[in-house]
C-alpha cells in the first residue's frame, strides 16, 4: 500500500469510529423494532435519516417497493459507481435472527464515512436499501426493474458465526401445490369422496424417491400447510409448500420439472386436481473473486481472521444471487458470535451484543475501505469488471446451449 492509500484508509477508520455510538444506536433501534418483509418502514426511515443529513440525495419506493430506497452521493466525476446494499428486514416470530440490523447500519456507516473522510472522492457512492430478503426477494424485483444496471460494483456484509468472503449460495424457488379432491362422509360414503390428502402423501413419497437421482447439492424441503379439517370427512382441499434448491438456475429448472411432474402424477393417481404456483427464482450466488480479495485484505488489516467457506453444503440461498447476475458482487460475512447459528433466538441476542456491535464497526470499515480502494485504483476496477464480463460471456454461451437442447 502506498502512503495515500494508508492515510485514506486511516481517515475512513477514524470517521467510522467517530460515528460508532450513532451507528450502534441506529442498529439497536432497528433491532428492538423488528419489521418483517415489505413492512420495514421504520427501519427504512431511520437508515435514510443520517444519509439525508449528510447530503446524500434520497429516492424511496424503487421498483414499486415502498420500503426500498436509494441514497446517492455523486462524488467527483469519472470514477466508478459503487453500491453498498442495506438489508433491514426481520424474521416473523423471531426478530433480528439474521442480524439485518447490522447489515443496514454497516452500509449506511460505510457510505457516511467515505463522504466524511474523502469529500473529493472520485466515484459515485450509493446505498441501496433492499427490503424483504427473508421472504419476498426484494432484490430480485429491484434487479428486474433495472436498479443495478448502472452499478459497477455491489457489496454488502452479513453477520455470521464465521468471517468468510467467498461462501456460495444455491439457486432456489418455492412452489405451492393446491390439491382439490371431493368431500364425503369418511365412513358412511367414502366411495363418493376423493382425498386431496392422499394426493399430498403420494407427492411426498414420489419426491422422496426422486432424491437419490439428484446431485448432492440439490435440496428439497416440503411442509403440509393444509391437511384436511376433520378425520370423519374425506379431505376436499389440501396444500403443500416446497422449497427447491440447486447449484444454479439451470439445474433448478430440471429439479422443478421433476418435482412438479411427481405432484401431477400423484394427484392424477387418486383422481384429484392440482394447481401449481411458484415464487420468484433466486439465482445462485456469483461472488466476484477480484472484489472479494480486496475485501479480504481489508478485513485482515482490521485484524479479522478470514475463514474458508465449507467445501460442500453449509449454504442457503439469498436474493443477492440475482444482483450477482447483473453486476460484480460480493456478499461476505463478519463473525459476531462463537456459538449462535443464524435464524435462532441466540442469534437475535448476538445481533445486539457487544460482539455484534464490534462486527458492525468492522463491516462498515471493510466496506468503506474496499470502495475507497476501487475508487483509487482504476486497474482494480478493470480487473473486477473483466472477471464479471468473462463470467457473463460463459454463462450466456452455456444458456444458449441449454436452450438449443430444449431444457
Ligand atoms: Zn436469514
Ligand atoms: Zn440474512
Coordinates of C-alpha atoms and ligand atoms in Angstrom, one line a residue:
X1 CA 0.0 0.0 0.0
X2 CA 1.2 3.5 -0.8
X3 CA 1.1 6.5 1.6
X4 CA -2.1 7.9 0.0
X5 CA -3.9 4.7 0.5
X6 CA -2.8 4.2 4.1
X7 CA -3.7 7.8 5.0
X8 CA -7.0 7.5 3.2
X9 CA -7.9 4.3 5.0
X10 CA -6.9 5.7 8.4
X11 CA -9.2 8.6 7.7
X12 CA -12.1 6.2 6.9
X13 CA -11.5 4.2 10.1
X14 CA -11.4 7.4 12.1
X15 CA -14.7 8.6 10.5
X16 CA -16.4 5.4 11.4
X17 CA -15.1 5.4 15.0
X18 CA -16.4 8.9 15.3
X19 CA -19.8 7.7 14.4
X20 CA -19.6 4.5 16.3
X21 CA -22.1 5.4 19.1
X22 CA -24.5 6.8 16.5
X23 CA -24.2 3.6 14.4
X24 CA -24.7 1.4 17.4
X25 CA -27.8 3.2 18.5
X26 CA -29.2 3.1 15.0
X27 CA -28.6 -0.7 14.8
X28 CA -30.1 -1.3 18.2
X29 CA -33.1 0.8 17.4
X30 CA -33.8 -1.4 14.3
X31 CA -33.1 -4.5 16.4
X32 CA -35.6 -3.6 19.0
X33 CA -38.3 -2.7 16.4
X34 CA -38.2 -5.8 14.2
X35 CA -40.2 -5.4 11.0
X36 CA -40.8 -8.3 8.5
X37 CA -40.6 -8.3 4.7
X38 CA -42.1 -5.3 3.0
X39 CA -43.1 -3.8 6.3
X40 CA -39.8 -2.2 7.2
X41 CA -41.0 1.4 7.2
X42 CA -39.3 2.5 10.5
X43 CA -36.0 0.9 9.6
X44 CA -36.0 2.5 6.2
X45 CA -36.7 5.9 7.6
X46 CA -34.1 5.5 10.4
X47 CA -31.4 4.4 7.9
X48 CA -32.2 7.2 5.4
X49 CA -32.1 10.0 8.1
X50 CA -28.4 10.3 8.6
X51 CA -27.7 9.9 4.9
X52 CA -30.1 12.7 4.1
X53 CA -28.5 14.8 6.8
X54 CA -25.0 14.2 5.3
X55 CA -26.2 15.4 1.9
X56 CA -27.0 12.2 0.0
X57 CA -29.9 12.6 -2.4
X58 CA -32.7 10.2 -1.4
X59 CA -35.2 8.3 -3.5
X60 CA -37.8 6.0 -1.9
X61 CA -40.1 3.3 -3.3
X62 CA -37.9 2.0 -6.1
X63 CA -39.2 -1.0 -8.1
X64 CA -42.7 -0.3 -6.6
X65 CA -41.4 -1.4 -3.2
X66 CA -42.5 1.1 -0.6
X67 CA -39.7 0.2 1.8
X68 CA -36.8 0.4 -0.7
X69 CA -34.6 3.4 -1.1
X70 CA -31.5 4.7 -2.9
X71 CA -29.2 7.3 -1.3
X72 CA -26.8 8.8 -3.8
X73 CA -23.6 10.8 -3.3
X74 CA -22.3 11.8 -6.8
X75 CA -18.7 12.4 -5.7
X76 CA -16.2 13.5 -8.4
X77 CA -17.0 12.5 -12.0
X78 CA -15.0 9.9 -13.8
X79 CA -15.0 7.2 -11.1
X80 CA -16.9 4.0 -10.6
X81 CA -20.5 3.7 -9.3
X82 CA -20.3 1.6 -6.1
X83 CA -23.5 0.3 -4.5
X84 CA -23.4 -0.7 -0.8
X85 CA -26.5 -2.7 -0.1
X86 CA -28.6 -2.4 3.1
X87 CA -30.9 -5.2 4.3
X88 CA -33.2 -4.5 7.3
X89 CA -36.0 -7.0 7.4
X90 CA -36.5 -9.3 10.4
X91 CA -37.9 -12.8 10.8
X92 CA -41.5 -13.4 11.6
X93 CA -41.9 -14.5 15.2
X94 CA -38.2 -14.3 15.9
X95 CA -37.0 -10.7 15.3
X96 CA -33.5 -9.9 14.0
X97 CA -32.3 -13.5 14.0
X98 CA -30.3 -12.9 10.8
X99 CA -28.7 -9.7 12.0
X100 CA -30.0 -7.5 9.2
X101 CA -30.0 -4.6 11.7
X102 CA -26.2 -4.8 11.4
X103 CA -26.2 -5.1 7.6
X104 CA -28.3 -2.0 7.1
X105 CA -26.3 0.1 9.6
X106 CA -22.9 -1.0 8.3
X107 CA -23.9 0.0 4.8
X108 CA -25.0 3.4 6.0
X109 CA -21.9 3.8 8.2
X110 CA -19.6 3.0 5.3
X111 CA -21.2 5.5 2.9
X112 CA -21.2 8.2 5.6
X113 CA -17.6 7.6 6.4
X114 CA -16.5 7.7 2.7
X115 CA -18.1 11.2 2.4
X116 CA -16.9 12.4 5.8
X117 CA -13.3 11.3 5.2
X118 CA -13.0 11.9 1.4
X119 CA -15.3 14.7 0.2
X120 CA -13.4 14.8 -3.1
X121 CA -13.6 11.1 -3.8
X122 CA -13.6 10.2 -7.5
X123 CA -16.6 7.9 -7.6
X124 CA -20.3 7.7 -7.0
X125 CA -21.4 6.1 -3.8
X126 CA -24.9 4.8 -3.5
X127 CA -26.6 3.0 -0.6
X128 CA -29.4 0.8 -2.0
X129 CA -32.0 -0.2 0.6
X130 CA -33.2 -3.6 -0.4
X131 CA -36.2 -4.8 1.6
X132 CA -37.6 -8.3 2.1
X133 CA -34.5 -10.6 1.8
X134 CA -36.0 -13.2 4.1
X135 CA -39.3 -13.5 2.3
X136 CA -40.2 -11.8 -0.9
X137 CA -36.9 -11.4 -2.7
X138 CA -36.8 -7.6 -2.8
X139 CA -33.5 -7.6 -4.7
X140 CA -34.9 -9.9 -7.4
X141 CA -37.7 -7.3 -8.1
X142 CA -35.1 -4.5 -8.0
X143 CA -32.9 -6.3 -10.4
X144 CA -35.9 -6.8 -12.7
X145 CA -36.6 -3.0 -12.5
X146 CA -33.0 -2.2 -13.7
X147 CA -31.9 -0.7 -10.3
X148 CA -28.5 -2.2 -10.7
X149 CA -28.0 -1.6 -14.4
X150 CA -25.6 1.4 -13.9
X151 CA -23.8 -0.1 -10.9
X152 CA -20.1 -1.2 -11.4
X153 CA -19.7 -2.9 -8.1
X154 CA -22.3 -4.1 -5.5
X155 CA -21.4 -5.3 -2.0
X156 CA -22.8 -5.8 1.5
X157 CA -21.7 -7.6 4.6
X158 CA -23.7 -10.2 6.6
X159 CA -23.2 -11.1 10.3
X160 CA -22.4 -14.8 10.9
X161 CA -20.6 -17.2 13.2
X162 CA -17.6 -17.1 10.9
X163 CA -15.8 -14.4 8.8
X164 CA -15.9 -15.5 5.2
X165 CA -15.7 -13.8 1.9
X166 CA -16.4 -16.5 -0.7
X167 CA -19.3 -18.5 0.7
X168 CA -21.6 -19.6 -2.0
X169 CA -25.4 -19.7 -2.3
X170 CA -27.8 -22.1 -4.0
X171 CA -30.4 -21.2 -6.6
X172 CA -33.9 -21.5 -5.1
X173 CA -37.6 -21.3 -5.7
X174 CA -40.7 -22.0 -3.7
X175 CA -43.5 -24.0 -5.1
X176 CA -47.1 -24.3 -3.7
X177 CA -49.3 -27.2 -4.7
X178 CA -53.0 -26.9 -4.2
X179 CA -54.8 -30.2 -4.3
X180 CA -58.6 -30.4 -5.0
X181 CA -60.5 -33.5 -4.1
X182 CA -64.1 -34.2 -3.1
X183 CA -65.6 -34.2 0.4
X184 CA -67.6 -37.1 1.6
X185 CA -68.6 -38.8 4.8
X186 CA -65.4 -40.8 5.6
X187 CA -67.4 -43.7 7.0
X188 CA -70.9 -43.6 5.5
X189 CA -70.0 -42.9 1.9
X190 CA -66.2 -42.9 1.4
X191 CA -66.7 -44.1 -2.2
X192 CA -68.2 -40.7 -3.0
X193 CA -65.0 -38.9 -1.9
X194 CA -61.7 -38.0 -3.4
X195 CA -59.0 -37.5 -0.8
X196 CA -56.8 -34.4 -1.5
X197 CA -54.7 -35.6 1.4
X198 CA -53.8 -38.8 -0.4
X199 CA -52.5 -36.7 -3.3
X200 CA -50.3 -34.8 -0.8
X201 CA -49.0 -38.0 0.7
X202 CA -48.2 -39.6 -2.7
X203 CA -46.5 -36.4 -3.7
X204 CA -44.2 -36.5 -0.7
X205 CA -43.4 -40.2 -1.3
X206 CA -42.7 -39.6 -5.0
X207 CA -40.5 -36.6 -4.3
X208 CA -38.5 -38.7 -1.7
X209 CA -37.9 -41.4 -4.3
X210 CA -36.6 -38.8 -6.7
X211 CA -33.9 -37.6 -4.2
X212 CA -31.5 -40.5 -5.0
X213 CA -31.3 -39.3 -8.6
X214 CA -30.4 -35.7 -7.8
X215 CA -27.0 -34.2 -7.4
X216 CA -25.6 -33.8 -3.9
X217 CA -26.3 -30.1 -3.8
X218 CA -30.0 -30.4 -4.5
X219 CA -32.1 -29.6 -1.5
X220 CA -35.9 -30.2 -1.3
X221 CA -37.9 -29.4 1.8
X222 CA -41.6 -29.6 2.0
X223 CA -44.4 -29.0 4.5
X224 CA -48.1 -29.7 4.5
X225 CA -49.8 -26.4 5.1
X226 CA -53.4 -27.7 4.9
X227 CA -54.1 -31.4 5.5
X228 CA -57.9 -31.6 6.0
X229 CA -60.4 -30.3 8.5
X230 CA -61.8 -33.3 10.3
X231 CA -61.0 -37.0 10.5
X232 CA -64.5 -38.1 9.6
X233 CA -64.6 -36.0 6.3
X234 CA -62.7 -37.0 3.2
X235 CA -60.4 -34.0 2.7
X236 CA -61.6 -32.0 -0.2
X237 CA -58.7 -29.5 -0.2
X238 CA -55.1 -29.7 0.9
X239 CA -52.0 -27.6 0.3
X240 CA -48.3 -28.3 0.4
X241 CA -45.3 -26.0 0.0
X242 CA -41.9 -27.0 -1.2
X243 CA -38.6 -25.1 -1.3
X244 CA -36.4 -26.4 -4.1
X245 CA -32.7 -25.6 -4.3
X246 CA -29.9 -26.4 -6.7
X247 CA -26.4 -25.4 -7.7
X248 CA -27.6 -23.0 -10.3
X249 CA -30.8 -21.8 -12.0
X250 CA -30.4 -24.3 -14.9
X251 CA -30.2 -27.3 -12.6
X252 CA -33.0 -25.8 -10.5
X253 CA -35.3 -25.9 -13.6
X254 CA -34.6 -29.6 -14.0
X255 CA -35.5 -30.3 -10.3
X256 CA -38.6 -28.1 -10.6
X257 CA -39.8 -30.1 -13.6
X258 CA -39.3 -33.4 -11.9
X259 CA -40.9 -32.4 -8.6
X260 CA -43.9 -30.8 -10.4
X261 CA -44.3 -34.0 -12.5
X262 CA -44.3 -36.1 -9.3
X263 CA -47.0 -33.9 -7.9
X264 CA -49.1 -34.1 -11.1
X265 CA -48.9 -37.9 -11.4
X266 CA -49.6 -38.4 -7.6
X267 CA -52.7 -36.2 -7.9
X268 CA -53.9 -38.0 -11.0
X269 CA -53.4 -41.3 -9.3
X270 CA -56.1 -40.5 -6.8
X271 CA -58.4 -38.6 -9.2
X272 CA -57.8 -35.2 -7.6
X273 CA -56.9 -31.9 -9.4
X274 CA -53.7 -29.9 -8.9
X275 CA -52.9 -26.3 -9.2
X276 CA -49.2 -25.2 -9.0
X277 CA -47.9 -21.7 -8.2
X278 CA -44.3 -20.7 -8.0
X279 CA -42.4 -17.8 -6.3
X280 CA -39.6 -15.8 -7.7
X281 CA -36.4 -17.6 -8.7
X282 CA -33.4 -16.8 -6.5
X283 CA -30.3 -17.1 -8.6
X284 CA -27.2 -18.9 -7.3
X285 CA -24.5 -16.7 -5.8
X286 CA -21.9 -15.3 -8.1
X287 CA -19.0 -14.0 -5.9
X288 CA -16.6 -11.7 -7.8
X289 CA -13.2 -13.1 -6.7
X290 CA -11.2 -10.0 -7.6
X291 CA -13.5 -7.9 -5.5
X292 CA -13.6 -10.4 -2.7
X293 CA -9.8 -10.5 -2.5
X294 CA -9.7 -6.7 -1.9
X295 CA -12.4 -7.1 0.8
X296 CA -10.4 -9.9 2.4
X297 CA -7.3 -7.8 2.6
X298 CA -9.2 -5.0 4.3
X299 CA -10.7 -7.4 6.8
X300 CA -7.2 -8.7 7.6
X301 CA -5.9 -5.2 8.0
X302 CA -8.7 -4.8 10.6
X303 CA -7.3 -7.8 12.4
X304 CA -10.1 -10.2 11.3
X305 CA -9.3 -13.8 10.7
X306 CA -10.9 -14.9 7.4
X307 CA -12.1 -18.5 7.2
X308 CA -12.6 -20.5 4.1
X309 CA -16.2 -21.4 3.2
X310 CA -17.3 -25.0 3.6
X311 CA -16.3 -27.1 0.6
X312 CA -19.6 -28.8 0.4
X313 CA -23.0 -27.9 1.7
X314 CA -23.5 -25.4 4.6
X315 CA -25.1 -22.9 2.4
X316 CA -28.6 -21.4 1.9
X317 CA -29.9 -19.0 -0.7
X318 CA -30.3 -15.2 -0.9
X319 CA -31.6 -12.7 -3.4
X320 CA -28.1 -11.3 -3.6
X321 CA -27.6 -14.1 -6.2
X322 CA -29.8 -12.1 -8.6
X323 CA -27.7 -9.0 -8.2
X324 CA -24.6 -11.1 -9.0
X325 CA -26.1 -12.0 -12.3
X326 CA -26.1 -8.4 -13.5
X327 CA -23.1 -6.8 -11.9
X328 CA -19.8 -7.6 -10.0
X329 CA -21.0 -8.5 -6.5
X330 CA -19.8 -9.8 -3.1
X331 CA -21.7 -11.0 -0.1
X332 CA -19.0 -11.5 2.6
X333 CA -19.7 -12.4 6.3
X334 CA -18.5 -10.9 9.5
X335 CA -18.2 -13.0 12.7
X336 CA -20.3 -11.8 15.6
X337 CA -20.7 -14.9 17.7
X338 CA -18.8 -18.0 18.7
X339 CA -21.8 -20.3 19.1
X340 CA -25.0 -19.0 17.7
X341 CA -26.4 -20.1 14.3
X342 CA -28.5 -17.7 12.2
X343 CA -32.3 -17.8 12.5
X344 CA -32.2 -18.7 16.2
X345 CA -33.1 -16.8 19.3
X346 CA -29.4 -16.9 20.2
X347 CA -28.5 -15.1 17.1
X348 CA -31.1 -12.4 17.9
X349 CA -29.1 -11.8 21.0
X350 CA -25.8 -11.8 19.2
X351 CA -27.1 -9.2 16.7
X352 CA -27.4 -6.7 19.6
X353 CA -24.4 -7.9 21.6
X354 CA -21.1 -6.1 22.1
X355 CA -19.5 -8.6 19.7
X356 CA -22.3 -7.8 17.2
X357 CA -21.5 -4.1 17.6
X358 CA -17.8 -4.6 17.0
X359 CA -18.8 -6.7 13.9
X360 CA -20.8 -3.7 12.7
X361 CA -17.9 -1.4 13.2
X362 CA -15.6 -3.7 11.2
X363 CA -18.1 -4.4 8.5
X364 CA -18.6 -0.7 7.9
X365 CA -14.9 -0.1 7.8
X366 CA -14.2 -3.0 5.4
X367 CA -17.0 -1.9 3.1
X368 CA -15.8 1.7 3.0
X369 CA -12.1 0.7 2.6
X370 CA -12.9 -1.6 -0.3
X371 CA -15.0 1.2 -2.0
X372 CA -12.0 3.5 -1.4
X373 CA -9.6 1.0 -2.9
X374 CA -11.6 0.7 -6.1
X375 CA -12.1 4.5 -6.5
X376 CA -8.4 5.0 -6.1
X377 CA -7.3 2.2 -8.4
X378 CA -8.9 2.1 -11.9
X379 CA -6.8 -1.0 -12.6
X380 CA -8.5 -2.9 -9.8
X381 CA -11.9 -1.9 -11.0
X382 CA -11.0 -3.1 -14.5
X383 CA -9.9 -6.4 -13.1
X384 CA -13.2 -6.8 -11.3
X385 CA -15.2 -5.8 -14.4
X386 CA -13.2 -8.1 -16.6
X387 CA -13.9 -11.0 -14.3
X388 CA -17.6 -10.3 -14.4
X389 CA -17.7 -9.8 -18.2
X390 CA -15.9 -13.0 -18.7
X391 CA -18.3 -14.9 -16.4
X392 CA -21.3 -13.4 -18.2
X393 CA -19.9 -14.4 -21.6
X394 CA -19.5 -18.0 -20.5
X395 CA -22.9 -18.0 -18.8
X396 CA -24.7 -16.7 -21.9
X397 CA -22.9 -19.3 -24.0
X398 CA -24.0 -22.1 -21.6
X399 CA -27.5 -20.9 -21.6
X400 CA -27.9 -20.7 -25.3
X401 CA -26.6 -24.3 -25.5
X402 CA -29.3 -25.4 -23.0
X403 CA -32.0 -23.6 -24.9
X404 CA -30.8 -25.3 -28.1
X405 CA -31.0 -28.7 -26.3
X406 CA -34.6 -27.8 -25.3
X407 CA -34.4 -27.9 -21.5
Ligands
LIG1 ZN1 -31.8 -15.0 7.1
LIG2 ZN1 -29.7 -12.7 6.4

